[in-house]
Amino acid sequence: MNKGALLDPAWNVAPDAPRHIHLIGICGTGMAALAGMLQQRGFEVTGSDANVYPPMSDFLANAGIEVMEGYRAANLSRHPDLVIVGNVVRAVNPEAMELARRALPYLSMPQALAHFFLADRTPLIITGTHGKTTTSSLLATTLHRTGSSPSFMIGGLVEAFGRNYHLGDGPYFVVEGDEYDSAFFNKVSKFQHYRPHGVILTSVEFDHADIFADLDSIKASFAEFITRIPKQGVLVAHSDDPVAGELAAAARCPVILYGTGSHCHWRLTDLHAQGLISEFSVYHHNHLQGRCRLPMPGLHNSLNGLAVIALMTHLGFSFATVTAGLAAFEGVKRRQQIRGQVRGVTVVDDFAHHPTAVRETLKALRLAWPANRLIAVFEPRTNSSRRAVFQQAYANSFHQADLVCIREIVPLDTVPLAEQFSSRRLAVDLCAQGIEARAFADTDTILSFLDENCQEGDVVVILSNGGFDGIHERLLTLLSQGI
């Protein structure tokens, strides 16, 4: 039986003055961004992936980066100076096997990001179970508005830049700090490599059930990361979240607490929502600083904005400068993004998939559209959401919705059926609470149901961390055909 590649740890290094860098698994969001940054720095960049299709294939082609479709040993025949291995790659991958045979230098994606881009910058790391992409985008865009010319690498497309990475000339590098593991040979959370100076910690909950056994194992990884913040750095922690507050207490650097409680250094009060815009008062050490306007709905987004205020004022920016930047935020794709409106039906796209994220997203949309029927369409797609571990939690996440459509899961091959999530059971549980809910076998049946049942004024929010079979545009097309 083939046990896979046995990579020599001695070759897990960055060589001096590499010229040709090859990325295995190049079409992942983070890997494609890294490829673009390396190419911008002047390296010859190639890559390979099993699935090469738009939009990443178009992005890489436009950047002039050669991409080989399919994983093959021959893809390393040009003997690159360095190979970067994405975390989608397993030890049995033929290129991983060839990498071991050729004894080429190799790094994981976060190791490479740290080596090539963070060593000479001031890394600002946004981490936590929820809100990483939105908060990173808020921070990077607001720094940009101040003329600070930040660099960033984020898990979503930032509207102000039209991409998920940027290399600026300023001192700051904003990174979304993911707790997922780095590579098959580097089984530590990605953020352990990121040399933090300033950190925002939004929340800590159980997630990623495929790699973490329980909440304690996740807490241990975050705790280790916090110890990496130097004494001259800073941790901005959301103290409304009990685990984040607990972990922050052990930091060896200055800690700034933000939230809604009276003990917070930075406190949010008097939240007012008008459509997709939120306004709130900001207090620092119980002294009113002023009002903040944010073009995003919901308490959770306002708290993300408050975290940016706390970090940036610590870095020396004025409150007025920061709030002006937040007010001009253009958004980030797949975070409460309106995809279109047809026949009076508004279709919203959101990345939410964890039970807490689903709950907070629906609360925010209810604030934005208090009088409209809110239809939630949910695809349980992640390794965690397809497990029964969140079955009951999801039953408590859809209270703001008037109608819930749940797609049946694609079963996990490695998990017993009894331990997998049941869309039908969730529908039954929601109906028992008085919430109309249905489970559907596939995307086509959901679309047929929505086409027949959507009414003028409805807000349909699509909740998935994936493409959901193009349901957004397909729904808009169906609705337009019915005019």
mmCIF file of C-alpha atoms in Angstrom, residues 7 11 72-80 83 95-105:
data_model
loop_
_atom_site.group_PDB
_atom_site.id
_atom_site.type_symbol
_atom_site.label_atom_id
_atom_site.label_comp_id
_atom_site.label_asym_id
_atom_site.label_seq_id
_atom_site.Cartn_x
_atom_site.Cartn_y
_atom_site.Cartn_z
ATOM 1 C CA LEU A 7 9.400 14.547 2.541
ATOM 2 C CA TRP A 11 14.427 20.387 2.501
ATOM 3 C CA ARG A 72 1.626 14.685 -12.577
ATOM 4 C CA ALA A 73 5.233 13.880 -11.716
ATOM 5 C CA ALA A 74 6.219 15.419 -15.051
ATOM 6 C CA ASN A 75 5.062 18.820 -13.812
ATOM 7 C CA LEU A 76 8.314 18.990 -11.815
ATOM 8 C CA SER A 77 10.529 17.967 -14.722
ATOM 9 C CA ARG A 78 11.853 21.538 -15.052
ATOM 10 C CA HIS A 79 13.354 21.155 -11.573
ATOM 11 C CA PRO A 80 12.001 24.341 -9.942
ATOM 12 C CA VAL A 83 7.920 24.086 -4.563
ATOM 13 C CA GLU A 95 3.603 15.647 -7.513
ATOM 14 C CA ALA A 96 4.174 15.331 -3.770
ATOM 15 C CA MET A 97 5.695 11.901 -4.424
ATOM 16 C CA GLU A 98 7.928 13.344 -7.142
ATOM 17 C CA LEU A 99 8.875 16.250 -4.876
ATOM 18 C CA ALA A 100 10.170 13.741 -2.342
ATOM 19 C CA ARG A 101 12.042 11.765 -5.003
ATOM 20 C CA ARG A 102 13.759 14.837 -6.447
ATOM 21 C CA ALA A 103 14.580 16.264 -2.986
ATOM 22 C CA LEU A 104 13.589 19.800 -3.948
ATOM 23 C CA PRO A 105 13.215 22.630 -1.420
#
